[in-house]
PDB file of C-alpha atoms in Angstrom:
ATOM      1  CA  GLN E   2      56.484  40.507 122.736  1.00 76.00           C
ATOM      2  CA  VAL E   3      53.434  40.710 120.498  1.00 91.00           C
ATOM      3  CA  GLN E   4      53.953  41.965 116.971  1.00 95.00           C
ATOM      4  CA  LEU E   5      51.178  43.579 114.961  1.00 97.00           C
ATOM      5  CA  VAL E   6      51.115  44.119 111.217  1.00 97.00           C
ATOM      6  CA  GLU E   7      48.444  46.198 109.502  1.00 97.00           C
ATOM      7  CA  SER E   8      47.357  45.741 105.913  1.00 97.00           C
ATOM      8  CA  GLY E   9      44.568  46.806 103.602  1.00 97.00           C
ATOM      9  CA  GLY E  10      45.312  50.499 103.357  1.00 97.00           C
ATOM     10  CA  GLY E  11      45.271  52.338 100.077  1.00 97.00           C
ATOM     11  CA  ALA E  12      43.611  55.055  98.062  1.00 97.00           C
ATOM     12  CA  MET E  13      39.857  55.383  97.748  1.00 96.00           C
ATOM     13  CA  GLN E  14      37.409  57.978  96.546  1.00 97.00           C
ATOM     14  CA  ALA E  15      34.954  59.516  98.978  1.00 98.00           C
ATOM     15  CA  GLY E  16      32.003  57.250  99.612  1.00 97.00           C
ATOM     16  CA  GLY E  17      34.011  54.097  99.081  1.00 97.00           C
ATOM     17  CA  SER E  18      34.963  51.347 101.497  1.00 97.00           C
ATOM     18  CA  LEU E  19      38.133  49.760 102.783  1.00 98.00           C
ATOM     19  CA  ARG E  20      38.805  46.926 105.169  1.00 98.00           C
ATOM     20  CA  LEU E  21      41.927  47.103 107.285  1.00 98.00           C
ATOM     21  CA  SER E  22      43.377  44.017 108.885  1.00 98.00           C
ATOM     22  CA  CYS E  23      45.781  43.588 111.766  1.00 98.00           C
ATOM     23  CA  ALA E  24      47.644  40.312 112.035  1.00 97.00           C
ATOM     24  CA  ALA E  25      49.072  39.511 115.456  1.00 96.00           C
ATOM     25  CA  SER E  26      51.714  37.101 116.608  1.00 93.00           C
ATOM     26  CA  GLY E  27      51.552  35.159 119.850  1.00 84.00           C
ATOM     27  CA  ARG E  28      49.056  32.749 121.338  1.00 83.00           C
ATOM     28  CA  THR E  29      48.008  35.250 123.999  1.00 90.00           C
ATOM     29  CA  PHE E  30      46.566  37.796 121.565  1.00 93.00           C
ATOM     30  CA  SER E  31      43.101  36.327 121.993  1.00 94.00           C
ATOM     31  CA  ARG E  32      43.220  37.534 125.590  1.00 96.00           C
ATOM     32  CA  TYR E  33      44.098  41.127 124.682  1.00 97.00           C
ATOM     33  CA  ALA E  34      41.802  44.045 124.105  1.00 98.00           C
ATOM     34  CA  ALA E  35      42.631  45.770 120.827  1.00 98.00           C
ATOM     35  CA  GLY E  36      42.070  49.102 119.172  1.00 98.00           C
ATOM     36  CA  TRP E  37      42.582  51.257 116.122  1.00 98.00           C
ATOM     37  CA  PHE E  38      44.005  54.761 116.120  1.00 98.00           C
ATOM     38  CA  ARG E  39      44.814  57.109 113.288  1.00 98.00           C
ATOM     39  CA  GLN E  40      47.070  60.070 112.691  1.00 98.00           C
ATOM     40  CA  ALA E  41      46.795  62.634 109.938  1.00 97.00           C
ATOM     41  CA  PRO E  42      49.732  64.845 108.909  1.00 92.00           C
ATOM     42  CA  GLY E  43      50.230  67.656 111.388  1.00 95.00           C
ATOM     43  CA  LYS E  44      47.656  66.256 113.797  1.00 96.00           C
ATOM     44  CA  GLU E  45      47.788  64.203 116.961  1.00 96.00           C
ATOM     45  CA  ARG E  46      46.949  60.537 116.987  1.00 97.00           C
ATOM     46  CA  GLU E  47      43.270  59.965 117.674  1.00 97.00           C
ATOM     47  CA  PHE E  48      41.144  57.067 118.762  1.00 98.00           C
ATOM     48  CA  VAL E  49      39.066  55.305 116.124  1.00 98.00           C
ATOM     49  CA  ALA E  50      37.626  52.087 117.541  1.00 98.00           C
ATOM     50  CA  ALA E  51      38.345  49.289 120.000  1.00 98.00           C
ATOM     51  CA  LEU E  52      37.007  46.014 121.327  1.00 98.00           C
ATOM     52  CA  ASP E  53      37.577  43.685 124.237  1.00 98.00           C
ATOM     53  CA  ALA E  54      39.370  40.364 123.988  1.00 97.00           C
ATOM     54  CA  SER E  55      36.253  38.424 123.064  1.00 97.00           C
ATOM     55  CA  GLY E  56      35.056  41.004 120.568  1.00 97.00           C
ATOM     56  CA  GLY E  57      31.734  41.146 122.372  1.00 96.00           C
ATOM     57  CA  SER E  58      32.040  44.796 123.351  1.00 97.00           C
ATOM     58  CA  THR E  59      32.996  47.449 120.826  1.00 97.00           C
ATOM     59  CA  TYR E  60      33.722  51.144 121.169  1.00 97.00           C
ATOM     60  CA  TYR E  61      33.899  53.930 118.612  1.00 97.00           C
ATOM     61  CA  ALA E  62      34.791  57.555 118.382  1.00 96.00           C
ATOM     62  CA  ALA E  63      31.619  59.538 117.764  1.00 93.00           C
ATOM     63  CA  SER E  64      32.605  60.467 114.230  1.00 87.00           C
ATOM     64  CA  MET E  65      33.204  56.821 113.319  1.00 90.00           C
ATOM     65  CA  LYS E  66      30.109  55.228 114.786  1.00 84.00           C
ATOM     66  CA  GLY E  67      27.756  54.055 112.081  1.00 92.00           C
ATOM     67  CA  ARG E  68      30.434  54.081 109.383  1.00 96.00           C
ATOM     68  CA  PHE E  69      33.203  51.939 110.856  1.00 98.00           C
ATOM     69  CA  THR E  70      32.976  48.462 112.334  1.00 98.00           C
ATOM     70  CA  VAL E  71      35.684  46.789 114.386  1.00 98.00           C
ATOM     71  CA  SER E  72      35.793  43.025 114.777  1.00 98.00           C
ATOM     72  CA  ARG E  73      38.204  40.224 115.514  1.00 98.00           C
ATOM     73  CA  ASP E  74      38.775  36.603 114.671  1.00 96.00           C
ATOM     74  CA  ASN E  75      40.724  35.113 117.532  1.00 95.00           C
ATOM     75  CA  ALA E  76      41.099  31.792 115.753  1.00 94.00           C
ATOM     76  CA  LYS E  77      43.146  33.637 113.137  1.00 96.00           C
ATOM     77  CA  ASN E  78      44.740  36.177 115.483  1.00 96.00           C
ATOM     78  CA  THR E  79      43.373  39.095 113.511  1.00 97.00           C
ATOM     79  CA  VAL E  80      41.530  42.328 114.165  1.00 98.00           C
ATOM     80  CA  SER E  81      39.720  44.160 111.391  1.00 98.00           C
ATOM     81  CA  LEU E  82      38.339  47.609 110.767  1.00 98.00           C
ATOM     82  CA  GLN E  83      35.659  47.873 108.113  1.00 98.00           C
ATOM     83  CA  MET E  84      35.411  51.444 106.900  1.00 98.00           C
ATOM     84  CA  ASN E  85      32.402  52.530 104.872  1.00 97.00           C
ATOM     85  CA  SER E  86      31.273  55.872 103.496  1.00 96.00           C
ATOM     86  CA  LEU E  87      34.810  57.152 103.583  1.00 97.00           C
ATOM     87  CA  LYS E  88      35.415  60.873 103.697  1.00 96.00           C
ATOM     88  CA  PRO E  89      38.507  62.909 102.810  1.00 97.00           C
ATOM     89  CA  GLU E  90      38.931  63.669 106.500  1.00 95.00           C
ATOM     90  CA  ASP E  91      39.466  59.944 107.088  1.00 97.00           C
ATOM     91  CA  THR E  92      42.825  60.263 105.355  1.00 98.00           C
ATOM     92  CA  ALA E  93      45.479  59.214 107.855  1.00 98.00           C
ATOM     93  CA  VAL E  94      47.869  56.496 108.875  1.00 98.00           C
ATOM     94  CA  TYR E  95      45.890  53.863 110.738  1.00 98.00           C
ATOM     95  CA  PHE E  96      47.501  51.956 113.583  1.00 98.00           C
ATOM     96  CA  CYS E  97      46.460  48.728 115.247  1.00 98.00           C
ATOM     97  CA  ALA E  98      47.180  48.343 118.961  1.00 98.00           C
ATOM     98  CA  ALA E  99      46.773  45.707 121.654  1.00 97.00           C
ATOM     99  CA  ALA E 100      46.631  45.928 125.433  1.00 97.00           C
ATOM    100  CA  LYS E 101      47.718  43.319 127.964  1.00 95.00           C
ATOM    101  CA  TRP E 102      44.223  43.242 129.387  1.00 96.00           C
ATOM    102  CA  GLU E 103      41.111  41.369 128.343  1.00 96.00           C
ATOM    103  CA  TYR E 104      38.984  44.445 128.898  1.00 97.00           C
ATOM    104  CA  PHE E 105      38.979  47.795 130.674  1.00 96.00           C
ATOM    105  CA  SER E 106      36.676  48.566 133.570  1.00 96.00           C
ATOM    106  CA  LEU E 107      35.844  52.012 132.183  1.00 96.00           C
ATOM    107  CA  ASN E 108      34.857  52.544 128.569  1.00 94.00           C
ATOM    108  CA  ALA E 109      36.982  55.673 128.354  1.00 96.00           C
ATOM    109  CA  HIS E 110      40.102  53.595 128.949  1.00 97.00           C
ATOM    110  CA  TYR E 111      39.770  52.094 125.486  1.00 97.00           C
ATOM    111  CA  THR E 112      40.391  55.504 123.946  1.00 97.00           C
ATOM    112  CA  ARG E 113      43.716  56.196 125.631  1.00 97.00           C
ATOM    113  CA  GLU E 114      46.931  55.456 123.775  1.00 97.00           C
ATOM    114  CA  ALA E 115      48.801  54.919 127.022  1.00 97.00           C
ATOM    115  CA  ASN E 116      46.668  51.888 127.818  1.00 98.00           C
ATOM    116  CA  TYR E 117      47.940  49.954 124.819  1.00 98.00           C
ATOM    117  CA  ASP E 118      51.170  48.011 125.016  1.00 97.00           C
ATOM    118  CA  TYR E 119      51.775  46.887 121.440  1.00 97.00           C
ATOM    119  CA  TRP E 120      51.534  48.832 118.201  1.00 98.00           C
ATOM    120  CA  GLY E 121      51.797  48.092 114.527  1.00 98.00           C
ATOM    121  CA  GLN E 122      53.697  50.210 112.028  1.00 97.00           C
ATOM    122  CA  GLY E 123      50.565  51.660 110.489  1.00 98.00           C
ATOM    123  CA  THR E 124      48.943  51.579 107.071  1.00 98.00           C
ATOM    124  CA  GLN E 125      48.135  54.608 104.945  1.00 98.00           C
ATOM    125  CA  VAL E 126      44.558  55.374 103.984  1.00 98.00           C
ATOM    126  CA  THR E 127      44.000  58.159 101.486  1.00 98.00           C
ATOM    127  CA  VAL E 128      40.505  59.321 100.606  1.00 98.00           C
ATOM    128  CA  SER E 129      40.061  61.740  97.740  1.00 97.00           C
ATOM    129  CA  SER E 130      37.067  63.934  97.066  1.00 94.00           C
TER     130      SER E 130
END
């Protein structure tokens, strides 16, 4: 079983930046597609960003594109989410996830929670106005 641990969350004023990291266990992580999801209080979990196993293809929710950047360092077994120009509506618990696939044949598959097999515990991001 792959274990994922998020870090880097915290409080930030609107317009600021945060970088979230996801540390993964297991030598096979470099062969797994990975993604980030978030969940605000009282709301359903939503897709944020994802990338294939190599990191060569990235995918973003429309509201994140241009502000957030997802990347990975397979040599270190980590996935990162750089968040810039933060807004109060970005406040949520952010989760890292990994799928037992190198990539998905359809881009939409990256956005579906059910396609991910491993999840971290989440890290809180709070953005104040």
